[in-house]
């Protein structure tokens, strides 16, 4: 599906779906539990549905409370496998979900026999050699099926029953570290994990809080170099409500700020378990008109002429050296949204410490540079950074800025949901009759099902090409 996006003003309220990261953790822990778990407000995205299809392979039973139209219900029920968890009945096809792959592979090492993991074309290009290494350190066996490859299919053999000490590179991904922490729940003794150069650390805190809710004792050093997990003897099923997804909040947020819009984003998570909530303070430092009511769990966002100063101009002029520097390692999935809004900001924005962004669904640093430059942006790329020399559409007095040169064009999504959503949002801030066409935009369903329909309810007027 190709989608057309052009200048629009947004208004009204939008409710962002539940967190993918929380939903996948909840499903796996519910599978480990003895008895029934109820998960409210789960995200029915492709990645989460891949997880819902995978955990029955190791013994869980899941009721998605489907409607007569086949849509998922707002609460999912999981009958946990508990002590009866077994080797997967089939190959585990994770679809497009790196989280599922990296979470489940270490868990598979605690099961007796061979497990096979594969996924879609994108997953089969993502490295798993680091996962294989930690599984071997656990005492299991792990092999990559393709000679000379570092990617899936991945074969894992257990069982590993006793925890020990594991040393691994923390900058590659936090996801397989979460996988180790989950696997520790099924092993005897305390697992000790030593990380060199840890990144994406808010996700490790998220995992810690989930494990603590089921009775595990988890300690993480202030610098995240040392993690210890001591499992409970067993734990019962639970009832939890999934908070909203900050990784998804970023898209209506930037869409409103680059257009003459006023919207309210509902169901905002104020728990502090998602690192992406840092985008609010980052954007406010540029002059963004954003109000966060934590009691009502809402963000009110005003952009352009709807901003309280009547201009809504974003600029780095009040920052040190008149540049915005953002270390992306704690919330790398925000790079797409921040790169887009940087193109509408007067001044230089440096998105740094971002090497992990090259190992997502696409090499997001390279892809963003290519796509944004083709739309008229001034972008520099480095091994672990992206620099955008942006311009506001408006001068400080509110008049048109002749230096603003962004224009329409055709964008590729590369099958990456965050690239697709960010490029669609970019079109809403263009001038005149300029428009963006985003190819293969249906990939948004990976993290935000019905993204275009929900955005259209507040005036985006996205159309299928």
Short mmCIF file of C-alpha atoms in Angstrom, two decimals:
data_model
loop_
_atom_site.label_atom_id
_atom_site.label_comp_id
_atom_site.label_asym_id
_atom_site.label_seq_id
_atom_site.Cartn_x
_atom_site.Cartn_y
_atom_site.Cartn_z
CA UNK A 1 0.00 0.00 0.00
CA UNK A 2 1.30 3.45 -0.95
CA UNK A 3 0.09 6.42 1.12
CA UNK A 4 -0.10 10.12 0.15
CA UNK A 5 0.60 12.77 2.79
CA UNK A 6 0.43 16.55 2.44
CA UNK A 7 -0.07 19.71 4.49
CA UNK A 8 -2.91 19.44 7.00
CA UNK A 9 -3.95 20.89 10.36
CA UNK A 10 -4.76 18.36 13.08
CA UNK A 11 -7.31 18.73 15.86
CA UNK A 12 -9.03 16.54 18.41
CA UNK A 13 -7.87 13.64 20.56
CA UNK A 14 -5.98 10.48 19.69
CA UNK A 15 -5.41 7.47 21.91
CA UNK A 16 -2.14 5.66 21.38
CA UNK A 17 -2.17 1.85 21.68
CA UNK A 18 -0.43 -0.17 24.36
CA UNK A 19 3.31 -0.67 24.52
CA UNK A 20 4.83 -3.37 22.33
CA UNK A 21 7.75 -3.80 24.72
CA UNK A 22 5.47 -4.27 27.73
CA UNK A 23 3.06 -6.56 25.86
CA UNK A 24 5.76 -9.01 24.72
CA UNK A 25 7.27 -9.20 28.22
CA UNK A 26 3.81 -9.79 29.69
CA UNK A 27 3.05 -12.65 27.27
CA UNK A 28 6.32 -14.46 27.98
CA UNK A 29 6.04 -14.10 31.75
CA UNK A 30 2.41 -15.25 31.60
CA UNK A 31 3.65 -18.34 29.77
CA UNK A 32 6.14 -19.04 32.59
CA UNK A 33 3.43 -18.62 35.25
CA UNK A 34 1.33 -21.31 36.88
CA UNK A 35 -2.32 -20.65 36.14
CA UNK A 36 -4.23 -17.91 34.39
CA UNK A 37 -3.04 -14.40 33.55
CA UNK A 38 -5.15 -11.56 32.17
CA UNK A 39 -3.44 -8.82 30.14
CA UNK A 40 -5.47 -5.65 29.59
CA UNK A 41 -4.79 -3.10 26.82
CA UNK A 42 -2.28 -5.30 24.94
CA UNK A 43 -0.94 -4.06 21.63
CA UNK A 44 -2.43 -6.18 18.79
CA UNK A 45 0.48 -5.41 16.47
CA UNK A 46 2.21 -7.90 14.21
CA UNK A 47 5.14 -8.29 16.61
CA UNK A 48 2.88 -8.98 19.57
CA UNK A 49 0.72 -11.36 17.55
CA UNK A 50 3.91 -13.19 16.52
CA UNK A 51 4.62 -13.61 20.23
CA UNK A 52 1.05 -14.77 20.86
CA UNK A 53 1.57 -17.39 18.15
CA UNK A 54 4.99 -18.46 19.48
CA UNK A 55 4.37 -19.05 23.18
CA UNK A 56 1.75 -21.80 22.59
CA UNK A 57 4.57 -23.74 20.93
CA UNK A 58 6.14 -24.11 24.38
CA UNK A 59 2.93 -24.91 26.25
CA UNK A 60 0.83 -21.79 26.84
CA UNK A 61 -2.79 -21.38 25.79
CA UNK A 62 -3.92 -17.93 24.65
CA UNK A 63 -7.36 -16.45 24.13
CA UNK A 64 -7.18 -13.16 22.22
CA UNK A 65 -10.93 -12.61 22.71
CA UNK A 66 -11.45 -12.15 18.99
CA UNK A 67 -14.55 -10.31 17.80
CA UNK A 68 -16.83 -11.71 15.12
CA UNK A 69 -14.86 -9.56 12.66
CA UNK A 70 -11.63 -11.25 13.75
CA UNK A 71 -10.20 -8.27 15.65
CA UNK A 72 -8.37 -8.80 18.93
CA UNK A 73 -10.15 -7.95 22.15
CA UNK A 74 -8.96 -5.40 24.72
CA UNK A 75 -7.99 -8.16 27.17
CA UNK A 76 -6.03 -11.34 26.46
CA UNK A 77 -6.11 -14.43 28.67
CA UNK A 78 -3.07 -16.69 28.98
CA UNK A 79 -3.13 -20.12 30.61
CA UNK A 80 0.49 -20.45 31.65
CA UNK A 81 2.59 -23.51 30.95
CA UNK A 82 4.39 -23.12 34.27
CA UNK A 83 6.40 -26.21 35.14
CA UNK A 84 5.07 -27.94 32.00
CA UNK A 85 6.91 -25.66 29.55
CA UNK A 86 8.36 -27.85 26.82
CA UNK A 87 10.48 -27.77 23.70
CA UNK A 88 8.77 -25.86 20.84
CA UNK A 89 6.42 -28.07 18.82
CA UNK A 90 7.59 -26.41 15.61
CA UNK A 91 10.09 -23.96 14.20
CA UNK A 92 9.67 -20.61 15.98
CA UNK A 93 8.95 -18.07 13.25
CA UNK A 94 9.26 -14.67 14.89
CA UNK A 95 7.98 -12.79 11.84
CA UNK A 96 9.46 -9.28 11.99
CA UNK A 97 9.98 -9.24 15.75
CA UNK A 98 13.56 -8.80 16.91
CA UNK A 99 12.27 -8.61 20.49
CA UNK A 100 10.68 -12.05 20.26
CA UNK A 101 13.77 -13.56 18.65
CA UNK A 102 16.22 -12.14 21.17
CA UNK A 103 13.94 -12.77 24.18
CA UNK A 104 13.08 -16.37 23.34
CA UNK A 105 16.40 -17.75 22.09
CA UNK A 106 18.09 -17.71 25.54
CA UNK A 107 14.89 -19.14 27.05
CA UNK A 108 15.10 -22.01 24.54
CA UNK A 109 18.47 -22.94 26.04
CA UNK A 110 16.63 -23.97 29.23
CA UNK A 111 14.55 -26.54 27.29
CA UNK A 112 15.59 -30.13 26.58
CA UNK A 113 16.44 -30.50 22.89
CA UNK A 114 16.83 -28.43 19.73
CA UNK A 115 14.88 -25.24 19.01
CA UNK A 116 14.97 -23.50 15.61
CA UNK A 117 14.38 -19.76 15.16
CA UNK A 118 13.77 -17.91 11.92
CA UNK A 119 11.73 -14.96 10.67
CA UNK A 120 10.92 -12.75 7.73
CA UNK A 121 13.44 -11.32 5.27
CA UNK A 122 14.34 -8.46 7.61
CA UNK A 123 14.93 -10.75 10.59
CA UNK A 124 17.11 -13.01 8.47
CA UNK A 125 19.44 -10.02 7.97
CA UNK A 126 19.77 -9.15 11.67
CA UNK A 127 22.77 -10.57 13.53
CA UNK A 128 22.35 -13.35 16.08
CA UNK A 129 26.00 -14.27 16.65
CA UNK A 130 25.99 -12.33 19.93
CA UNK A 131 22.97 -14.35 21.06
CA UNK A 132 24.69 -17.60 20.12
CA UNK A 133 27.73 -16.52 22.16
CA UNK A 134 25.80 -15.91 25.40
CA UNK A 135 23.87 -19.17 24.99
CA UNK A 136 27.21 -21.00 24.80
CA UNK A 137 28.34 -19.11 27.91
CA UNK A 138 25.16 -20.32 29.63
CA UNK A 139 26.25 -23.88 28.85
CA UNK A 140 23.94 -24.53 25.92
CA UNK A 141 24.68 -25.09 22.27
CA UNK A 142 23.93 -22.56 19.53
CA UNK A 143 24.58 -22.69 15.80
CA UNK A 144 23.83 -20.46 12.84
CA UNK A 145 22.61 -22.69 10.02
CA UNK A 146 24.14 -20.75 7.11
CA UNK A 147 27.94 -21.18 6.86
CA UNK A 148 29.70 -17.83 7.17
CA UNK A 149 26.49 -16.05 8.23
CA UNK A 150 25.75 -14.18 11.44
CA UNK A 151 21.97 -14.28 10.92
CA UNK A 152 18.99 -16.61 11.30
CA UNK A 153 18.08 -19.43 11.10
CA UNK A 154 19.44 -20.01 14.60
CA UNK A 155 19.55 -23.43 16.28
CA UNK A 156 19.62 -23.67 20.08
CA UNK A 157 20.07 -26.77 22.22
CA UNK A 158 19.52 -27.20 25.96
CA UNK A 159 18.82 -27.86 28.69
CA UNK A 160 20.81 -25.48 30.83
CA UNK A 161 19.61 -25.72 34.41
CA UNK A 162 22.06 -23.76 36.55
CA UNK A 163 22.93 -20.08 36.32
CA UNK A 164 26.42 -18.67 36.28
CA UNK A 165 28.28 -15.61 35.10
CA UNK A 166 27.97 -14.20 31.59
CA UNK A 167 30.07 -11.42 30.08
CA UNK A 168 28.83 -9.71 26.94
CA UNK A 169 28.96 -6.48 24.92
CA UNK A 170 26.13 -4.24 26.10
CA UNK A 171 26.07 -1.91 23.11
CA UNK A 172 24.84 -4.44 20.54
CA UNK A 173 21.27 -4.62 21.83
CA UNK A 174 19.39 -4.69 25.13
CA UNK A 175 16.95 -7.27 23.81
CA UNK A 176 19.07 -10.37 24.25
CA UNK A 177 20.09 -9.12 27.71
CA UNK A 178 16.39 -9.15 28.55
CA UNK A 179 16.33 -12.68 27.08
CA UNK A 180 19.05 -13.72 29.54
CA UNK A 181 17.14 -12.17 32.44
CA UNK A 182 14.00 -14.07 31.40
CA UNK A 183 15.93 -17.32 31.02
CA UNK A 184 17.30 -16.84 34.55
CA UNK A 185 13.78 -17.37 35.89
CA UNK A 186 13.95 -20.99 34.74
CA UNK A 187 17.37 -21.77 36.21
CA UNK A 188 18.77 -22.56 39.64
CA UNK A 189 20.83 -19.98 41.44
CA UNK A 190 21.61 -16.38 40.61
CA UNK A 191 22.56 -15.35 37.09
CA UNK A 192 25.26 -12.68 36.95
CA UNK A 193 25.56 -10.61 33.79
CA UNK A 194 28.47 -8.27 33.16
CA UNK A 195 27.96 -5.73 30.37
CA UNK A 196 30.62 -3.71 28.64
CA UNK A 197 29.41 -0.36 27.28
CA UNK A 198 25.69 -0.91 28.05
CA UNK A 199 23.12 0.85 25.85
CA UNK A 200 19.29 0.95 25.65
CA UNK A 201 19.34 0.83 29.44
CA UNK A 202 15.71 1.95 30.06
CA UNK A 203 14.58 -1.35 28.53
CA UNK A 204 16.67 -3.24 31.08
CA UNK A 205 14.96 -1.28 33.86
CA UNK A 206 11.61 -2.21 32.30
CA UNK A 207 12.58 -5.88 32.40
CA UNK A 208 13.76 -5.53 36.00
CA UNK A 209 10.40 -4.10 37.08
CA UNK A 210 8.49 -6.89 35.30
CA UNK A 211 10.62 -9.61 36.90
CA UNK A 212 10.20 -8.06 40.32
CA UNK A 213 6.41 -8.17 39.95
CA UNK A 214 6.59 -11.99 39.75
CA UNK A 215 8.91 -12.33 42.72
CA UNK A 216 12.39 -12.32 41.23
CA UNK A 217 15.17 -10.43 42.99
CA UNK A 218 16.95 -8.24 40.45
CA UNK A 219 19.82 -5.86 41.09
CA UNK A 220 21.28 -3.54 38.46
CA UNK A 221 24.29 -1.38 39.23
CA UNK A 222 23.90 2.37 38.66
CA UNK A 223 26.16 2.17 35.60
CA UNK A 224 24.32 -0.92 34.25
CA UNK A 225 27.55 -2.89 34.01
CA UNK A 226 26.40 -5.51 36.51
CA UNK A 227 23.03 -7.30 36.62
CA UNK A 228 22.03 -10.12 38.96
CA UNK A 229 18.79 -12.12 38.70
CA UNK A 230 17.69 -14.54 41.43
CA UNK A 231 14.51 -16.37 40.39
CA UNK A 232 11.52 -17.17 42.58
CA UNK A 233 10.73 -20.86 43.18
CA UNK A 234 7.63 -20.39 41.01
CA UNK A 235 5.02 -17.72 40.44
CA UNK A 236 1.31 -17.60 39.79
CA UNK A 237 -0.64 -15.98 36.97
CA UNK A 238 -1.27 -12.26 37.19
CA UNK A 239 -3.49 -9.44 35.97
CA UNK A 240 -1.81 -6.40 34.44
CA UNK A 241 -2.73 -3.39 32.31
CA UNK A 242 -0.28 -2.51 29.53
CA UNK A 243 0.67 1.20 29.47
CA UNK A 244 0.65 3.24 26.29
CA UNK A 245 3.58 3.03 23.90
CA UNK A 246 5.91 6.04 24.02
CA UNK A 247 7.64 4.84 20.88
CA UNK A 248 4.31 5.42 19.12
CA UNK A 249 3.39 8.65 20.93
CA UNK A 250 6.29 10.32 19.10
CA UNK A 251 4.53 10.26 15.72
CA UNK A 252 1.31 12.22 16.41
CA UNK A 253 3.45 14.42 18.65
CA UNK A 254 5.82 15.54 15.89
CA UNK A 255 2.97 15.67 13.35
CA UNK A 256 1.17 18.27 15.47
CA UNK A 257 4.32 20.33 16.11
CA UNK A 258 5.20 20.76 12.41
CA UNK A 259 1.67 21.78 11.40
CA UNK A 260 -0.94 24.32 12.52
CA UNK A 261 -2.42 21.84 14.95
CA UNK A 262 -3.74 21.36 18.46
CA UNK A 263 -4.28 17.80 19.63
CA UNK A 264 -4.56 15.85 22.86
CA UNK A 265 -2.77 12.50 23.08
CA UNK A 266 -4.51 10.30 25.65
CA UNK A 267 -3.44 7.33 27.79
CA UNK A 268 0.10 8.66 28.35
CA UNK A 269 2.36 6.45 30.48
CA UNK A 270 3.97 8.37 33.33
CA UNK A 271 5.56 5.37 35.04
CA UNK A 272 9.06 6.17 33.78
CA UNK A 273 9.60 2.63 32.47
CA UNK A 274 9.96 3.74 28.83
CA UNK A 275 13.01 5.78 27.88
CA UNK A 276 11.23 7.37 24.93
CA UNK A 277 9.34 9.73 27.25
CA UNK A 278 12.52 11.83 27.08
CA UNK A 279 11.29 13.18 23.74
CA UNK A 280 8.95 15.59 25.56
CA UNK A 281 11.76 17.42 27.35
CA UNK A 282 13.95 17.30 24.23
CA UNK A 283 11.27 18.94 22.09
CA UNK A 284 10.41 21.47 24.79
CA UNK A 285 14.07 22.55 24.75
CA UNK A 286 13.49 23.58 21.12
CA UNK A 287 10.47 25.68 22.10
CA UNK A 288 7.77 23.09 21.46
CA UNK A 289 4.41 23.88 23.04
CA UNK A 290 3.71 20.62 24.91
CA UNK A 291 1.82 20.26 28.19
CA UNK A 292 1.97 16.95 30.06
CA UNK A 293 -0.85 16.43 32.58
CA UNK A 294 0.29 13.36 34.47
CA UNK A 295 -2.88 13.19 36.53
CA UNK A 296 -5.06 13.03 33.42
CA UNK A 297 -2.43 11.01 31.50
CA UNK A 298 -2.58 13.41 28.55
CA UNK A 299 -0.25 15.42 26.36
CA UNK A 300 -1.61 18.61 24.83
CA UNK A 301 0.41 19.54 21.76
CA UNK A 302 0.13 22.84 19.89
CA UNK A 303 2.04 23.55 16.71
CA UNK A 304 2.37 26.41 14.23
CA UNK A 305 -0.36 29.04 14.47
CA UNK A 306 -2.07 27.01 17.20
CA UNK A 307 0.90 27.39 19.54
CA UNK A 308 0.32 29.79 22.40
CA UNK A 309 2.78 32.28 20.92
CA UNK A 310 0.97 32.11 17.56
CA UNK A 311 4.11 30.97 15.68
CA UNK A 312 5.22 27.60 17.01
CA UNK A 313 8.73 28.03 15.68
CA UNK A 314 11.28 25.41 16.75
CA UNK A 315 14.90 26.48 17.17
CA UNK A 316 18.17 25.50 18.84
CA UNK A 317 19.08 29.16 19.48
CA UNK A 318 18.69 28.94 23.27
CA UNK A 319 20.84 25.81 23.62
CA UNK A 320 24.61 25.61 24.30
CA UNK A 321 26.59 26.33 21.10
CA UNK A 322 23.13 26.75 19.53
CA UNK A 323 23.00 23.00 18.86
CA UNK A 324 20.84 20.19 20.18
CA UNK A 325 22.76 17.02 21.07
CA UNK A 326 20.72 13.89 21.84
CA UNK A 327 22.31 10.63 23.00
CA UNK A 328 20.09 8.03 21.34
CA UNK A 329 21.40 4.90 23.06
CA UNK A 330 18.70 4.97 25.75
CA UNK A 331 15.78 5.28 23.30
CA UNK A 332 17.05 4.47 19.79
CA UNK A 333 13.59 3.91 18.32
CA UNK A 334 12.93 7.66 18.58
CA UNK A 335 15.58 8.49 15.98
CA UNK A 336 13.11 8.46 13.07
CA UNK A 337 10.70 10.93 14.65
CA UNK A 338 13.49 13.19 15.95
CA UNK A 339 15.26 13.24 12.58
CA UNK A 340 12.05 14.39 10.88
CA UNK A 341 11.27 17.17 13.31
CA UNK A 342 14.92 18.29 13.17
CA UNK A 343 14.31 19.14 9.51
CA UNK A 344 11.70 21.70 10.68
CA UNK A 345 13.97 23.14 13.40
CA UNK A 346 16.17 26.19 12.94
CA UNK A 347 19.68 25.08 13.81
CA UNK A 348 21.76 21.93 14.06
CA UNK A 349 20.51 18.74 15.69
CA UNK A 350 23.03 15.99 16.45
CA UNK A 351 21.57 12.53 17.09
CA UNK A 352 24.59 10.73 18.51
CA UNK A 353 25.58 7.53 20.30
CA UNK A 354 23.24 5.89 17.82
CA UNK A 355 25.18 2.89 16.45
CA UNK A 356 22.43 0.51 17.59
CA UNK A 357 20.08 2.24 15.12
CA UNK A 358 21.98 0.55 12.30
CA UNK A 359 20.86 -2.85 13.62
CA UNK A 360 17.11 -2.33 13.64
CA UNK A 361 14.63 -3.33 10.93
CA UNK A 362 16.83 -1.28 8.62
CA UNK A 363 20.05 0.66 8.97
CA UNK A 364 18.06 3.68 10.12
CA UNK A 365 21.00 6.09 10.07
CA UNK A 366 21.75 5.39 6.41
CA UNK A 367 18.09 5.21 5.38
CA UNK A 368 17.15 8.48 7.09
CA UNK A 369 20.05 10.31 5.47
CA UNK A 370 19.08 9.03 2.02
CA UNK A 371 15.35 9.70 2.28
CA UNK A 372 15.62 13.10 3.98
CA UNK A 373 18.26 14.37 1.56
CA UNK A 374 16.03 13.45 -1.37
CA UNK A 375 13.37 15.69 0.19
CA UNK A 376 15.75 18.64 0.42
CA UNK A 377 17.23 18.23 3.91
CA UNK A 378 20.87 18.87 4.81
CA UNK A 379 22.05 15.70 6.58
CA UNK A 380 25.42 14.30 7.64
CA UNK A 381 26.02 10.67 8.54
CA UNK A 382 28.69 9.10 10.74
CA UNK A 383 29.26 5.64 12.11
CA UNK A 384 27.17 6.34 15.19
CA UNK A 385 25.51 9.68 14.52
CA UNK A 386 23.19 11.65 12.27
CA UNK A 387 23.46 15.44 11.99
CA UNK A 388 20.59 17.51 10.57
CA UNK A 389 21.13 21.15 9.69
CA UNK A 390 17.51 22.20 9.73
CA UNK A 391 15.43 25.26 9.06
CA UNK A 392 12.12 26.34 10.46
CA UNK A 393 9.48 27.20 7.84
CA UNK A 394 9.21 30.53 9.70
CA UNK A 395 11.56 33.29 10.73
CA UNK A 396 11.48 34.61 14.30
CA UNK A 397 8.92 37.28 13.31
CA UNK A 398 6.58 34.66 11.88
CA UNK A 399 7.27 35.42 8.23
CA UNK A 400 8.22 32.75 5.72
CA UNK A 401 11.80 31.51 5.90
CA UNK A 402 13.42 31.41 2.43
CA UNK A 403 16.03 28.93 3.75
CA UNK A 404 13.37 26.27 4.32
CA UNK A 405 13.75 23.99 1.29
CA UNK A 406 11.98 20.76 2.20
CA UNK A 407 9.77 19.54 -0.63
CA UNK A 408 7.65 16.58 -1.59
CA UNK A 409 8.74 13.36 -3.16
CA UNK A 410 8.51 9.59 -3.09
CA UNK A 411 9.84 7.77 -0.02
CA UNK A 412 10.66 4.14 0.53
CA UNK A 413 9.68 2.53 3.83
CA UNK A 414 12.12 -0.36 3.47
CA UNK A 415 9.52 -2.40 5.33
CA UNK A 416 10.40 -0.45 8.49
CA UNK A 417 7.33 0.71 10.41
CA UNK A 418 9.05 3.69 12.03
CA UNK A 419 10.47 4.93 8.74
CA UNK A 420 6.99 4.70 7.20
CA UNK A 421 5.26 6.59 10.02
CA UNK A 422 7.90 9.30 10.25
CA UNK A 423 7.85 10.02 6.50
CA UNK A 424 4.06 10.13 6.46
CA UNK A 425 4.12 12.64 9.31
CA UNK A 426 6.73 14.74 7.51
CA UNK A 427 4.30 15.39 4.67
CA UNK A 428 1.86 17.09 7.07
CA UNK A 429 4.33 19.96 7.59
CA UNK A 430 5.15 20.72 3.95
CA UNK A 431 3.98 23.89 2.24
CA UNK A 432 1.52 24.49 -0.58
CA UNK A 433 0.62 21.52 -2.74
CA UNK A 434 3.77 19.52 -1.94
CA UNK A 435 3.11 15.90 -1.04
CA UNK A 436 4.90 12.77 0.13
CA UNK A 437 4.18 9.31 -1.23
CA UNK A 438 5.30 6.53 1.11
CA UNK A 439 5.79 3.12 -0.51
CA UNK A 440 4.76 -0.07 1.31
CA UNK A 441 3.31 1.90 4.18
CA UNK A 442 1.28 -1.05 5.48
CA UNK A 443 4.33 -2.05 7.55
CA UNK A 444 3.10 0.44 10.20
CA UNK A 445 0.99 -2.42 11.55
CA UNK A 446 4.14 -3.88 13.13
CA UNK A 447 3.82 -1.41 16.02
CA UNK A 448 0.72 0.78 15.38
CA UNK A 449 -2.20 -1.09 13.83
CA UNK A 450 -4.60 1.28 12.07
CA UNK A 451 -2.08 4.14 12.28
CA UNK A 452 -3.43 5.89 9.19
CA UNK A 453 -7.07 5.44 10.21
CA UNK A 454 -6.43 6.81 13.71
CA UNK A 455 -4.44 9.77 12.38
CA UNK A 456 -7.19 10.50 9.85
CA UNK A 457 -9.68 10.83 12.71
CA UNK A 458 -7.77 13.95 13.84
CA UNK A 459 -7.46 15.40 10.34
CA UNK A 460 -4.36 13.91 8.73
CA UNK A 461 -6.27 13.00 5.54
CA UNK A 462 -3.78 10.32 4.55
CA UNK A 463 -4.92 8.74 1.30
CA UNK A 464 -4.03 5.54 -0.46
CA UNK A 465 -2.20 6.25 -3.70
#
